[in-house]
Every structure is written in structure tokens, then in C-alpha cells.
PDB file of C-alpha atoms in Angstrom:
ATOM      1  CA  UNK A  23       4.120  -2.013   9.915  1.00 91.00           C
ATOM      2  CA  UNK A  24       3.658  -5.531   9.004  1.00 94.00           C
ATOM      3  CA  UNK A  25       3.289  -4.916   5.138  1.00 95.00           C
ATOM      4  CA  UNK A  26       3.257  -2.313   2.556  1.00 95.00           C
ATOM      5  CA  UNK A  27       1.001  -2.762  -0.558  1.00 97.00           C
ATOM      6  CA  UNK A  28       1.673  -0.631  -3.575  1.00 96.00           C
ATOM      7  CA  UNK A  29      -1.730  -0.266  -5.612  1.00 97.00           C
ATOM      8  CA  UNK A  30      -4.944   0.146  -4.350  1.00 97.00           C
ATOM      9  CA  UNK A  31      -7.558  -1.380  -6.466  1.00 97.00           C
ATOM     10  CA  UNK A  32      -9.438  -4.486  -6.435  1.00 97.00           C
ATOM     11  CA  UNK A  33      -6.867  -6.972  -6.148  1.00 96.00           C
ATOM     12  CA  UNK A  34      -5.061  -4.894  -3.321  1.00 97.00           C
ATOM     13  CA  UNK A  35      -8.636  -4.531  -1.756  1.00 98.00           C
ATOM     14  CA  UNK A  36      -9.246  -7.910  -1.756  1.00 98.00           C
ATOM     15  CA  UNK A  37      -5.920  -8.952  -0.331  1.00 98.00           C
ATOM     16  CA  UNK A  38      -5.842  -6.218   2.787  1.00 98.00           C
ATOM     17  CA  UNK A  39      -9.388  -7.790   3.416  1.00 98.00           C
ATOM     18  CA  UNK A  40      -8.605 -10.808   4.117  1.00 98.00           C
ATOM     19  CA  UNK A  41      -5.502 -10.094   5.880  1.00 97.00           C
ATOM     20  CA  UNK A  42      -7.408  -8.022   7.619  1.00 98.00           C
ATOM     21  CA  UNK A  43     -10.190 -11.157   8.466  1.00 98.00           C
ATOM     22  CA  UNK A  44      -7.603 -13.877   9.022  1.00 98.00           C
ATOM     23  CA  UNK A  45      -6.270 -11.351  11.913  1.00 98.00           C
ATOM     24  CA  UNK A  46      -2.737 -11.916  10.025  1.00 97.00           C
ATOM     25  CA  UNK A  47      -2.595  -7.945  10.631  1.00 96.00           C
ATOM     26  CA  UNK A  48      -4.661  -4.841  12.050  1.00 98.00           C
ATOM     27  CA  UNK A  49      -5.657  -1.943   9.303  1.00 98.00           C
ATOM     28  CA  UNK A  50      -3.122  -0.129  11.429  1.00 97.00           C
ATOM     29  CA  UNK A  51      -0.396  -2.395  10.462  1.00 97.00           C
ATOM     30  CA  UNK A  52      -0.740  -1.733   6.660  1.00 97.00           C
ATOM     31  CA  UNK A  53       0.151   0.886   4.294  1.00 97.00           C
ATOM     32  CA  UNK A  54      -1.051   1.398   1.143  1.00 98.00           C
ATOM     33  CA  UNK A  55       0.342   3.703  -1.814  1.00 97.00           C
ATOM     34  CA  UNK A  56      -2.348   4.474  -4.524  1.00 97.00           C
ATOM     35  CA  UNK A  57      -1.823   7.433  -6.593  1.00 96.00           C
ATOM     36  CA  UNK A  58      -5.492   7.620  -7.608  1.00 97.00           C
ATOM     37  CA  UNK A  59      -7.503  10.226  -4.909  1.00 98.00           C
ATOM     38  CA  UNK A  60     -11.005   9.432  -4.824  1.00 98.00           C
ATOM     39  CA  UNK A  61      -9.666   5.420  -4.501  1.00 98.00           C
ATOM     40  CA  UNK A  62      -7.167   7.074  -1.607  1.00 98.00           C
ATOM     41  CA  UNK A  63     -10.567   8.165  -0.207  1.00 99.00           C
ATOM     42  CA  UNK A  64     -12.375   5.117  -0.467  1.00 99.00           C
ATOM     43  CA  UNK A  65      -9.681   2.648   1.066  1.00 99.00           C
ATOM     44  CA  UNK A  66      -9.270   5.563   4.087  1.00 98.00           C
ATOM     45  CA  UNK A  67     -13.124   4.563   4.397  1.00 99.00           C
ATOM     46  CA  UNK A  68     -12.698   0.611   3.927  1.00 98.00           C
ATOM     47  CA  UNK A  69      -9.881   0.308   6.217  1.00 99.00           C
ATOM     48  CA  UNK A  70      -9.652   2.631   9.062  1.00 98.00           C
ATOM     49  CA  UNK A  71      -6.081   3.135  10.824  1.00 98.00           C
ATOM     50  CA  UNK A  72      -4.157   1.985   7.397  1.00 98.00           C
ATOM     51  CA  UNK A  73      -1.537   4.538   6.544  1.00 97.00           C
ATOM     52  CA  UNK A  74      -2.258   5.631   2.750  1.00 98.00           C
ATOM     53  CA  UNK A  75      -0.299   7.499   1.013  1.00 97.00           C
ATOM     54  CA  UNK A  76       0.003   8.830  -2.921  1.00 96.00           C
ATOM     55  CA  UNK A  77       3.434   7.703  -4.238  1.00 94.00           C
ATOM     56  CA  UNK A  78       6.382   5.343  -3.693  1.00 90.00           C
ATOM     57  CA  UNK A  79       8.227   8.601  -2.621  1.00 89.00           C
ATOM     58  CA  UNK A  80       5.917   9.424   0.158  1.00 92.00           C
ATOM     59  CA  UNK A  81       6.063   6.122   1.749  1.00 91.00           C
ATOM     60  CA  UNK A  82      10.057   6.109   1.540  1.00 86.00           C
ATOM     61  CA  UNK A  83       9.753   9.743   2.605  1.00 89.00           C
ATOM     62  CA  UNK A  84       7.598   8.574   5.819  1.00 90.00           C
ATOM     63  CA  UNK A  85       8.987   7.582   8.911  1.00 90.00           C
ATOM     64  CA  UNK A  86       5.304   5.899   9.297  1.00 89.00           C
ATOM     65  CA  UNK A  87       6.155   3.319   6.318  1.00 88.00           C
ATOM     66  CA  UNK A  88       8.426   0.316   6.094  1.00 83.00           C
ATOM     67  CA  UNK A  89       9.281  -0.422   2.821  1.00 78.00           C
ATOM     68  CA  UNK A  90      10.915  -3.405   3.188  1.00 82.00           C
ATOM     69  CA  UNK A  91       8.230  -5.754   3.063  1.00 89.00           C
ATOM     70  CA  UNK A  92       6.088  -5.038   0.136  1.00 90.00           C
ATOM     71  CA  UNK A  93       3.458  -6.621  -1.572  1.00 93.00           C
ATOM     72  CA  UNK A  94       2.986  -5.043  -5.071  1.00 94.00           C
ATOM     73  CA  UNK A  95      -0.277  -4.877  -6.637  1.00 95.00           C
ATOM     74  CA  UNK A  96      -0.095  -2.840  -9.980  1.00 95.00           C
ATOM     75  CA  UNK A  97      -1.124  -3.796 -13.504  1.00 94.00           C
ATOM     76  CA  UNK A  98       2.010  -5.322 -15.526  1.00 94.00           C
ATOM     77  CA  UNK A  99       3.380  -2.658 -17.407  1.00 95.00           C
ATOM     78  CA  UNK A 100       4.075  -0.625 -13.937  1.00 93.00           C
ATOM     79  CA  UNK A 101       5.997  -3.266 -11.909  1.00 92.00           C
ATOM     80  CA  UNK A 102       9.073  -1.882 -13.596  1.00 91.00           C
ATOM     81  CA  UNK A 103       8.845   1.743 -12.485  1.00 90.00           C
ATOM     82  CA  UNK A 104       7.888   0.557  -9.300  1.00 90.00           C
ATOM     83  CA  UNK A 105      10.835  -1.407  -8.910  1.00 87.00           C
ATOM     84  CA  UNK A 106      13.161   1.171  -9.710  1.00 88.00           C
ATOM     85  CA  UNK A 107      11.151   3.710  -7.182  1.00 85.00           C
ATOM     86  CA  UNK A 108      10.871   1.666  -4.157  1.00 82.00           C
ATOM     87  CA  UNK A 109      15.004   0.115  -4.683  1.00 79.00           C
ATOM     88  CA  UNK A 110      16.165   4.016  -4.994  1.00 66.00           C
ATOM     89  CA  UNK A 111      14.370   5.102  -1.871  1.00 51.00           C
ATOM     90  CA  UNK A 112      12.150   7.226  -4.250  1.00 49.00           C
TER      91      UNK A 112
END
């Protein structure tokens, strides 16, 4: 896995798009964590072959994810608890 981007709205979207079209990586070679379903569904549709996952603890959980290089993509206030979930394995 080249990169792991936590949050999966526009800005994520936008971002795993054009990594995607600059051939920097395949879908294949991203995960995404988005705790929202129906956008869970939609990026499954957008990107086929990119791992997607609910929560910080599933991708830690997942021998699938590397969490070492991560992109994070979340409104403001939830950089903090993402921190703290991602640096405690969970």
C-alpha cells in the first residue's frame, strides 16, 4: 500500500483522483477509512480495488493496511482523535 487516507469525502475524493490520474498509485494501492456507509459505498464504486474500511481500528486491525504513511483528510475538530487512534494502533 502506497498510502492510507483517513476521511472519505470530497477533499479525500479529489486527492485519490488525481493520484489515481497522475499514475502516482493504482486504486489498489490505497486505503481509505470513512466511517460514513453509504460514502463507504460510493468510493467502493469510484475507485475499484481500494481497500476501504470503517475505522482507524480496522485498518490497524488489517494486515491489508499500512498505516504508516497516511494522509489525513478529516474536518479540524477530528485530527485530534485521529491522532491518538492511528499512534495507539487503535
Amino acid at each position: 500500500m502506497k498510502l492510507c487516507v483517513v476521511g472519505g469525502g470530497k477533499m479525500a475524493e479529489a486527492l485519490v483522483g488525481g493520484l489515481i490520474a497522475t499514475r502516482w498509485a493504482q486504486a489498489d494501492e490505497i486505503g481509505i477509512i470513512e466511517v460514513v456507509a453509504e460514502r463507504r459505498a460510493y468510493l467502493a464504486k469510484t475507485f475499484p480495488g481500494a481497500k476501504i474500511v470503517e475505522s482507524c481500528l480496522a485498518a490497524c486491525e488489517s494486515t491489508e493496511f499500512d498505516v504508516s504513511d497516511v494522509l489525513v483528510a478529516v474536518k479540524p475538530q477530528h485530527v485530534a482523535e485521529i491522532a491518538l487512534e492511528l499512534g495507539g494502533g487503535g
